Coordinates of C-alpha atoms in Angstrom, one line a residue:
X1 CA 23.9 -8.7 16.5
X2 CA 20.2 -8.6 15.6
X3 CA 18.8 -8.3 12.1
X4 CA 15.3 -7.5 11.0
X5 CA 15.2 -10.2 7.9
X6 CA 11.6 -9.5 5.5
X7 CA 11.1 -11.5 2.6
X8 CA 9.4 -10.1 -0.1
X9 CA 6.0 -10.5 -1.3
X10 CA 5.2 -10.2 -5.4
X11 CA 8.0 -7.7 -5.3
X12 CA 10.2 -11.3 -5.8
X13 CA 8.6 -11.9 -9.3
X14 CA 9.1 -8.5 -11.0
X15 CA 11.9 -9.7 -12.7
X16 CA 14.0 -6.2 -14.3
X17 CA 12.0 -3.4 -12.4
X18 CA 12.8 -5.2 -9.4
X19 CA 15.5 -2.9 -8.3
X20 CA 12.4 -0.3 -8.1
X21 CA 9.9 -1.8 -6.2
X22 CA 12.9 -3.0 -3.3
X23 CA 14.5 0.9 -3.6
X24 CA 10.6 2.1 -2.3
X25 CA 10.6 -0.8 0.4
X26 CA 13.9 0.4 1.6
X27 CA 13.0 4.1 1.7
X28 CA 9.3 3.2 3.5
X29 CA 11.2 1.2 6.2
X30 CA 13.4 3.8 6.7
X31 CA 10.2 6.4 7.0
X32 CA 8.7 4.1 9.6
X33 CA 11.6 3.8 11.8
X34 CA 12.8 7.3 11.4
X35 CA 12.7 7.8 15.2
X36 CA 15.7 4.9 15.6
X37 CA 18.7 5.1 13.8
X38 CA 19.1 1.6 11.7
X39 CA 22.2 0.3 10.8
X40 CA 23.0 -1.1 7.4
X41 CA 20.0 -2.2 5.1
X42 CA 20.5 -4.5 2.0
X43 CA 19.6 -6.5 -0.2
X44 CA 20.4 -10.1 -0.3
X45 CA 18.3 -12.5 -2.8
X46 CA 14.8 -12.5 -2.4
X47 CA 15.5 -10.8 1.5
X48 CA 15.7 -7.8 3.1
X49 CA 18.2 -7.3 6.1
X50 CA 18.4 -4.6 8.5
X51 CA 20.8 -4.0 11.4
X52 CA 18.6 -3.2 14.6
X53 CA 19.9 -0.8 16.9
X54 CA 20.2 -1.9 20.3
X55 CA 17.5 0.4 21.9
X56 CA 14.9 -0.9 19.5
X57 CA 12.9 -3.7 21.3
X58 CA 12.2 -6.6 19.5
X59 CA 8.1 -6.1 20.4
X60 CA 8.4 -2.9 18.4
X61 CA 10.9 -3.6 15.7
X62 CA 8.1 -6.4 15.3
X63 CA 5.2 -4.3 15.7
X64 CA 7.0 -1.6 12.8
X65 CA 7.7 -4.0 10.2
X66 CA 4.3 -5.5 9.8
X67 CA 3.4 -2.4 9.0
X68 CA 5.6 -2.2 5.6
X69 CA 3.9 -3.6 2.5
X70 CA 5.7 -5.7 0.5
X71 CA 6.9 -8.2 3.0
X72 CA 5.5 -11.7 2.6
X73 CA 7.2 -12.3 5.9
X74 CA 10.0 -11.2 8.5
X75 CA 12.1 -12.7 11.4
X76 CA 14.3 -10.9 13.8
X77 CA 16.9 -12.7 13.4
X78 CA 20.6 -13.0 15.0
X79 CA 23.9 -13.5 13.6
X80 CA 26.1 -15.9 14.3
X81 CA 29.5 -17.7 13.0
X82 CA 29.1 -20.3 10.1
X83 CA 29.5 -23.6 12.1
X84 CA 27.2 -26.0 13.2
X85 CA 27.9 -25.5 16.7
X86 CA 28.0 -21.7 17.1
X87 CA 24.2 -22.0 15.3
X88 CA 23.1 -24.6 17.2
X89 CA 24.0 -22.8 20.2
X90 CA 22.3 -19.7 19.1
X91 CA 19.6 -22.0 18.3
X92 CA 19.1 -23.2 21.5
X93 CA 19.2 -19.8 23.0
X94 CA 16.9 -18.4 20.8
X95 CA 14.3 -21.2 21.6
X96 CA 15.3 -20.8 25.3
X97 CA 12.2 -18.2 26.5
X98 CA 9.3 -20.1 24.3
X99 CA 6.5 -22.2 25.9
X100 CA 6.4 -24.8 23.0
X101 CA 6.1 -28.1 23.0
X102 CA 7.0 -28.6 19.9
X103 CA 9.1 -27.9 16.9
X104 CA 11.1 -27.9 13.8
X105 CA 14.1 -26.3 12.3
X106 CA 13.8 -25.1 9.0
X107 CA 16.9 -23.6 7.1
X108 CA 17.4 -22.1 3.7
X109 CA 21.1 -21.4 2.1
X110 CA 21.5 -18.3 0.4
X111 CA 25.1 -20.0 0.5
X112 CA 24.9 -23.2 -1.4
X113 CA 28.9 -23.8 -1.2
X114 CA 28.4 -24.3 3.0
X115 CA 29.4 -27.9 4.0
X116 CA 26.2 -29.3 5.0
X117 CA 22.7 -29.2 3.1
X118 CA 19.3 -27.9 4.6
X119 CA 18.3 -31.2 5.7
X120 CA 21.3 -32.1 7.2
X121 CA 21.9 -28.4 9.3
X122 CA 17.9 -29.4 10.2
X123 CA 18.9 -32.2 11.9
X124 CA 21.8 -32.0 13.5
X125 CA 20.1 -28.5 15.3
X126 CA 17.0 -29.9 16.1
X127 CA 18.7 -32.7 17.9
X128 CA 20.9 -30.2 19.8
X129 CA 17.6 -28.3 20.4
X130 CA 15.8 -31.6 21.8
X131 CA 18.5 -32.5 24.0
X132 CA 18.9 -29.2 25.8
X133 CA 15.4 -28.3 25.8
X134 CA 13.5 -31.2 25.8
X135 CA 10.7 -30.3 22.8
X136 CA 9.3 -32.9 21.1
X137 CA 10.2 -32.7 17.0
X138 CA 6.9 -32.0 15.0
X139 CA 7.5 -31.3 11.5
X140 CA 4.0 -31.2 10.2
X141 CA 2.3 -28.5 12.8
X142 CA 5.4 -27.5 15.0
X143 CA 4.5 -24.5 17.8
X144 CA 7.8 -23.0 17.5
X145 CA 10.0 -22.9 14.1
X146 CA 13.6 -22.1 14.7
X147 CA 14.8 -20.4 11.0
X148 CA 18.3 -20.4 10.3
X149 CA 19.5 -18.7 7.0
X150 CA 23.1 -19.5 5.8
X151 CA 24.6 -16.5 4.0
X152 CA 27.8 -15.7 3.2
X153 CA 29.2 -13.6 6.3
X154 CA 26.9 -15.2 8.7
X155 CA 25.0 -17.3 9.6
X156 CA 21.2 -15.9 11.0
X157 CA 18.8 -18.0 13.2
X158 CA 15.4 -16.9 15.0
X159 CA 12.4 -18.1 16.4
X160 CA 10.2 -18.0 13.6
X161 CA 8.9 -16.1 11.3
X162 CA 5.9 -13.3 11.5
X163 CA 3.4 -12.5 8.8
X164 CA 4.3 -9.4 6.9
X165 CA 1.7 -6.9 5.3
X166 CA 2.3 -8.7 1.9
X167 CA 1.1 -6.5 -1.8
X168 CA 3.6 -3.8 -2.9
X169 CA 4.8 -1.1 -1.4
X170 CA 3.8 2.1 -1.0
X171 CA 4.4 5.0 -3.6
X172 CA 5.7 1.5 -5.7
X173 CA 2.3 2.7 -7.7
X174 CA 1.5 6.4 -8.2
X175 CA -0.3 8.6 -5.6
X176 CA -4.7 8.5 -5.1
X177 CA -6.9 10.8 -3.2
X178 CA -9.3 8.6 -1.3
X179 CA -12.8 9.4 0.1
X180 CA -12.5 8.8 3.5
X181 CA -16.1 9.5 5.2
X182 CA -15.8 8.2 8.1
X183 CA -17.8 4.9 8.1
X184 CA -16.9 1.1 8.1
X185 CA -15.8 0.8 4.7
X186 CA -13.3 3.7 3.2
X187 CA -10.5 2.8 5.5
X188 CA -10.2 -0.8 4.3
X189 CA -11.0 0.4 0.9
X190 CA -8.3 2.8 1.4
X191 CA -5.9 0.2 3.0
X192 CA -6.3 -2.4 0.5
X193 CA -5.1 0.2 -2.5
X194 CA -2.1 1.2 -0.2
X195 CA -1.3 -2.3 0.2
X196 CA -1.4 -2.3 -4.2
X197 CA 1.2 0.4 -3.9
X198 CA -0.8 3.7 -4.0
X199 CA 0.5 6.4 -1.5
X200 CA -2.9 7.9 -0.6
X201 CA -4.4 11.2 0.8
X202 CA -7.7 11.8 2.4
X203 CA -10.7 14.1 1.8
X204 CA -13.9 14.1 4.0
X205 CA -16.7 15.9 3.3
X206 CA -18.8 17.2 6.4
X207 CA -21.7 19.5 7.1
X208 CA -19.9 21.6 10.5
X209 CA -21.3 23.6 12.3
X210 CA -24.8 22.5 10.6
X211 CA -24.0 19.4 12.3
X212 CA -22.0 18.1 15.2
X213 CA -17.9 18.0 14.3
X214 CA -18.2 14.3 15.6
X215 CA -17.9 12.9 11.7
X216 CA -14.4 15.6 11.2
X217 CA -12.9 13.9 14.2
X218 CA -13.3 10.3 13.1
X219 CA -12.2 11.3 9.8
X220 CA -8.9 12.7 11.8
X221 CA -8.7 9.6 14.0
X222 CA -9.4 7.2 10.9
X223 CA -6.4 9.2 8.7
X224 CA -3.9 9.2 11.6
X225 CA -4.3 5.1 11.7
X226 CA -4.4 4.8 8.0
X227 CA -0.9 6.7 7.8
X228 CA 0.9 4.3 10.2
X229 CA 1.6 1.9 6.9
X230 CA 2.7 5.2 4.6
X231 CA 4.3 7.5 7.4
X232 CA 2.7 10.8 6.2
X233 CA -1.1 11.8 4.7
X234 CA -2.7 14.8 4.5
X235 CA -6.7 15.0 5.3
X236 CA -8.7 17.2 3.6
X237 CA -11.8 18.9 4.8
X238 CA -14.3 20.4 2.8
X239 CA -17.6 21.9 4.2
X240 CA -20.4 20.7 2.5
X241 CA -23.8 21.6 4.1
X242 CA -24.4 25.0 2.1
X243 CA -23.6 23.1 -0.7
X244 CA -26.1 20.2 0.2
X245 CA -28.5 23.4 1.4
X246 CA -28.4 24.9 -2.6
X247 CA -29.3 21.6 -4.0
X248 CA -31.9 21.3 -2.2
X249 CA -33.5 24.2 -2.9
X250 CA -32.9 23.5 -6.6
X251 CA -33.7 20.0 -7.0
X252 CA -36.9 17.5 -6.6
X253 CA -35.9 15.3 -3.7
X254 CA -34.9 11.7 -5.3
X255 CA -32.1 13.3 -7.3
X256 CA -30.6 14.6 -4.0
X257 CA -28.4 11.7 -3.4
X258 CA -26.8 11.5 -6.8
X259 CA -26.2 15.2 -7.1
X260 CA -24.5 15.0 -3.8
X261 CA -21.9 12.4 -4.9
X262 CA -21.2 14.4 -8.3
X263 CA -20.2 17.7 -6.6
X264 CA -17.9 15.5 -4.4
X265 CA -16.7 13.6 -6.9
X266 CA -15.8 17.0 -8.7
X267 CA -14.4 18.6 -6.0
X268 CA -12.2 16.0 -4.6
X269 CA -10.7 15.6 -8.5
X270 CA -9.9 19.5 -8.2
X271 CA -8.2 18.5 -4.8
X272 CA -6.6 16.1 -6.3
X273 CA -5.2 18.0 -9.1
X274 CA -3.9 19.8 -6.5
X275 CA -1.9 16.7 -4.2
X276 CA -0.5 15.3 -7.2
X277 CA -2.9 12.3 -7.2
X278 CA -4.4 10.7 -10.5
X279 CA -7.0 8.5 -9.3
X280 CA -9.8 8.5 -6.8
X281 CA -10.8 6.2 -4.2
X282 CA -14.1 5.4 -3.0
X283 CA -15.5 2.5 -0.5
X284 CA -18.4 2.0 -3.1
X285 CA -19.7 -1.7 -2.8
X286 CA -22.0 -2.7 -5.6
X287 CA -26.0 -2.4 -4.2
X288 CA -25.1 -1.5 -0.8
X289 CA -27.1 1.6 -0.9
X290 CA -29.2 4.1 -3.2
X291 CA -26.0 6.0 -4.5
X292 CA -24.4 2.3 -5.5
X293 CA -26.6 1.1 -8.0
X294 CA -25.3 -0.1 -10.8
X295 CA -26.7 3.0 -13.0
X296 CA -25.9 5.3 -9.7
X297 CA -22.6 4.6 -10.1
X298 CA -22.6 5.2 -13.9
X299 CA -24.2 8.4 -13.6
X300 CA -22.1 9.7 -10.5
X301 CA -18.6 8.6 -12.3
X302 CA -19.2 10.7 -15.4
X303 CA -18.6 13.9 -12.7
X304 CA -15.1 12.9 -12.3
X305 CA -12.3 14.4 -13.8
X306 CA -10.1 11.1 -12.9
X307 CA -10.8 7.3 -12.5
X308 CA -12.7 6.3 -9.9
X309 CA -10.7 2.9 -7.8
X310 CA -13.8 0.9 -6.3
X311 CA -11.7 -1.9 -4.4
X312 CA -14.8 -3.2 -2.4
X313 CA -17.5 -3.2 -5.2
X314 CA -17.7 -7.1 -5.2
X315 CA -17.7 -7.5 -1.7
X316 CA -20.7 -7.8 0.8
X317 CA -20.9 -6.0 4.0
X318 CA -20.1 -8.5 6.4
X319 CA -16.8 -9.3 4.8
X320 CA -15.7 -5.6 4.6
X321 CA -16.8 -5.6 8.6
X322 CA -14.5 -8.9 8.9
X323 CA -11.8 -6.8 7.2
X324 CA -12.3 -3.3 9.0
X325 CA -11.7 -5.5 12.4
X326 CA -8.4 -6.9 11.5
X327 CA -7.1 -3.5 10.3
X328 CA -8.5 -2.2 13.7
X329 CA -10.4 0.8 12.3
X330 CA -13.8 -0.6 13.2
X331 CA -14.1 0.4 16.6
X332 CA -13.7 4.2 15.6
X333 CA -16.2 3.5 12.6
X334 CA -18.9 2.7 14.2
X335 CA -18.9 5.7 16.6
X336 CA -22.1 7.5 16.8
X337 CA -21.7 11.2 14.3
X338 CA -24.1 12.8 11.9
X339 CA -22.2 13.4 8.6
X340 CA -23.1 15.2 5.5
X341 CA -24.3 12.1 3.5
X342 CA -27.4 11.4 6.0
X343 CA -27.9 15.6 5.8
X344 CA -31.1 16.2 3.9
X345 CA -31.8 12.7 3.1
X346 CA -34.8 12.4 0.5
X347 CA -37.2 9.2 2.3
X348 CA -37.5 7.5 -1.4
X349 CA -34.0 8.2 -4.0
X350 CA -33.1 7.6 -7.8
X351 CA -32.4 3.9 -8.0
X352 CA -31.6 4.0 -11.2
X353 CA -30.8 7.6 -12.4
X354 CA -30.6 9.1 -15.7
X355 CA -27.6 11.2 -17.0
X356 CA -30.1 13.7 -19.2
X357 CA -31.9 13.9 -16.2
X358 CA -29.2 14.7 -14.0
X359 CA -27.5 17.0 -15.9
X360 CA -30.8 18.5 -17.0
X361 CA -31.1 19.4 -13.2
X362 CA -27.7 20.6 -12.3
X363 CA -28.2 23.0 -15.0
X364 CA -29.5 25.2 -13.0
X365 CA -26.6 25.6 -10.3
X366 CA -23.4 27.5 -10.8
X367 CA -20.8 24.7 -10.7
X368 CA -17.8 25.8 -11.3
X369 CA -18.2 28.3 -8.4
X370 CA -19.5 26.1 -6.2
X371 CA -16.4 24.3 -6.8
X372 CA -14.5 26.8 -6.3
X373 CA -15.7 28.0 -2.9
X374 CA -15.7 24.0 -1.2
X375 CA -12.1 24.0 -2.6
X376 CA -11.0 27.5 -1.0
X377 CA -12.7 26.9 2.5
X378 CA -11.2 23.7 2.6
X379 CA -9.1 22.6 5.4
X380 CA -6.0 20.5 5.7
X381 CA -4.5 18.4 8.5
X382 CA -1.4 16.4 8.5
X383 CA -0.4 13.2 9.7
X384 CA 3.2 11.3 10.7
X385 CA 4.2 8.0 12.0
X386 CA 5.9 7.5 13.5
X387 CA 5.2 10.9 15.3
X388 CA 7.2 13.9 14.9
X389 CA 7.9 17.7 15.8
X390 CA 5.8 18.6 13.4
X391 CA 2.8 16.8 13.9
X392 CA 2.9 18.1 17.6
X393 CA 3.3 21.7 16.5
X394 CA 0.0 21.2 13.8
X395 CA -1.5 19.7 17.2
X396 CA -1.2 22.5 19.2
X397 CA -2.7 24.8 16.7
X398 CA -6.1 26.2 17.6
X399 CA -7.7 25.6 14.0
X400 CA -6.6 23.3 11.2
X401 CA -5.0 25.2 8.2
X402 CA -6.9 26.4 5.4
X403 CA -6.1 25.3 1.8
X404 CA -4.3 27.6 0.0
X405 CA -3.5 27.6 -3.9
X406 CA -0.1 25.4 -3.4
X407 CA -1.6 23.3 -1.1
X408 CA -1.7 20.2 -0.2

């Protein structure tokens, strides 16, 4: 019988709340397998354990769990009977298919009363192992590492373990509305505070049909990967480029830029009054660009009617790029759009704008119905992983669906 085994990241030092952060772990694994039926899943120590169904592959029960924050680590593992020679057999036949050279046999006992300690099980299997396979024992740097785990009904070996998504998991935190515009750095921003345990949804700001829909589909195609580690999101999309078009009119060109980020930062808090979310998250990285100044950012925040979660501003671009290819969303970054930010773009803006300035200028614009109309033309798509009945229906509608005053 074949178990999916995770070991927990920080969730293994919360000490009382424990029982919360492993409840939310349970209820996210079950979201991301929804399409199999698992069997039992406990609890056991500082481990997870779920029965795998027989129709669920190993490559994709694999694929699936490294998707579930709050894992440090995971195996799939397979039970056998608590004597050294039913596990070295399952040893051995768990080693069987690798292309190794060499090895080692690590085991931990959940079960301290079993007969033999770790070192000795270690032993006495890797020699079994060496006989019938012939791999040569390297305990320092070992291509394959058999784990066996001695529990009290069972005993469970594999063939090593895989790296989990680590942090906690999602929902563990509260729930954030991130700015998701469709360039390099907002998906790993939004990742890395889903991997701190905030469920997230999306906005995107765009300037369709001024412009090409090019930067509404990334958006789309960004959100549905981001969702494969939460199971469900819900993108927002708010038209922006008669918006832009007003403060243009109404505005000497430097302050463009920060005026811009203001009215989003106000109209994503009214969205996320809305959702249910209590922060906002932006891919902001400190003197990246005009807007992200340090005084930029001062003036821009003071829009907000929540906090404002920056997770890359001490970062440089090239390791957000480093970290936007190993969560796979670079590829769809860097394809070519025209989005609202570039939309009217002054040649010289505020470095270093002024809040009496600034609020001197939008003075002159009607804000809270300006608000109002980006908030009631805006449209919502939804996202699942894995995929289900529902998502295909919202697929085959002809036009997303418009916000409307319960929504999202």
């Amino acid at each position: 019988m074949r178990y999916l085994i995770g070991r927990y990241h920080e969730i293994a030092l919360k000490g009382r709340n424990q029982w919360r952060f492993v409840d939310q772990v349970k209820q996210n694994l079950r979201d991301i397998f929804a399409d199999y039926r698992l069997g039992n899943v406990r609890s056991v120590g500082p481990r997870l354990m779920v029965q795998i169904p027989e129709e669920l592959s190993d490559e994709t029960a694999a694929e699936r769990a490294a998707l579930i924050f709050g894992l440090q680590n995971f195996s799939i593992s397979h039970a056998t009977a608590r004597d050294i020679e039913s596990i070295a057999r399952e040893a051995i036949k768990r080693a069987s298919g690798s292309n190794a050279r060499t090895f080692a046999v690590r085991t931990k006992r959940e079960d301290k009363r079993f007969a033999m300690n770790s070192v000795e099980i270690d032993r006495a299997v890797g020699g079994e192992v060496q006989e019938a396979l012939g791999f040569e024992v390297d305990l320092r740097a070992p291509e394959l590492t058999i784990s066996i785990e001695i529990m009290n009904d069972a005993a469970y070996v594999s063939a090593g373990k895989m790296p989990g998504a680590g942090g906690l998991p999602v929902g563990v935190t509260g729930r954030g509305l991130a700015l998701l515009s469709g360039g390099i750095d907002s998906p790993v921003a939004a990742h890395r505070m889903m991997r701190r345990g905030l469920r997230l949804d999306f906005v995107h700001f765009h300037a369709y049909p001024i412009v090409s829909a090019a930067s509404r589909e990334k958006a789309a195609e960004l959100a549905a990967h981001l969702t494969r580690w939460q199971a469900r999101s819900t993108l927002m999309l708010v038209p922006f480029g008669n918006l832009q078009r007003e403060i243009v009119a109404n505005t000497l060109r430097p302050l463009r830029v920060v005026l811009y980020r203001r009215f989003m930062l106000r109209i994503a808090s009214a969205l996320a009054e809305r959702c249910g979310a209590t922060v906002l998250v932006t891919g902001e990285s400190l003197g990246q660009v005009a807007s992200q100044t340090l005084e930029n950012m001062a003036v821009i925040e003071k829009a907000a009617a929540f906090p404002v979660m920056r997770p890359l501003v001490g970062m440089d671009k090239n390791e957000i790029i480093d970290q936007a290819r190993r969560l796979r969303s670079f590829e769809t970054s860097i394809l070519p759009d025209q989005d609202c930010c570039t939309l009217f773009m002054p040649a010289h803006p505020e470095t270093r704008a002024r809040i009496e300035e600034v609020e001197a200028a939008e003075s002159r614009f009607d804000i809270p119905r300006m608000i109002d109309d980006a908030v009631r033309t805006t449209e919502v798509e939804r996202f699942w992983f894995p995929p289900r009945a529902a998502q295909v229906a919202a697929a085959r509608a002809p036009e997303p669906q418009k916000l409307s005053a319960k929504e999202p």
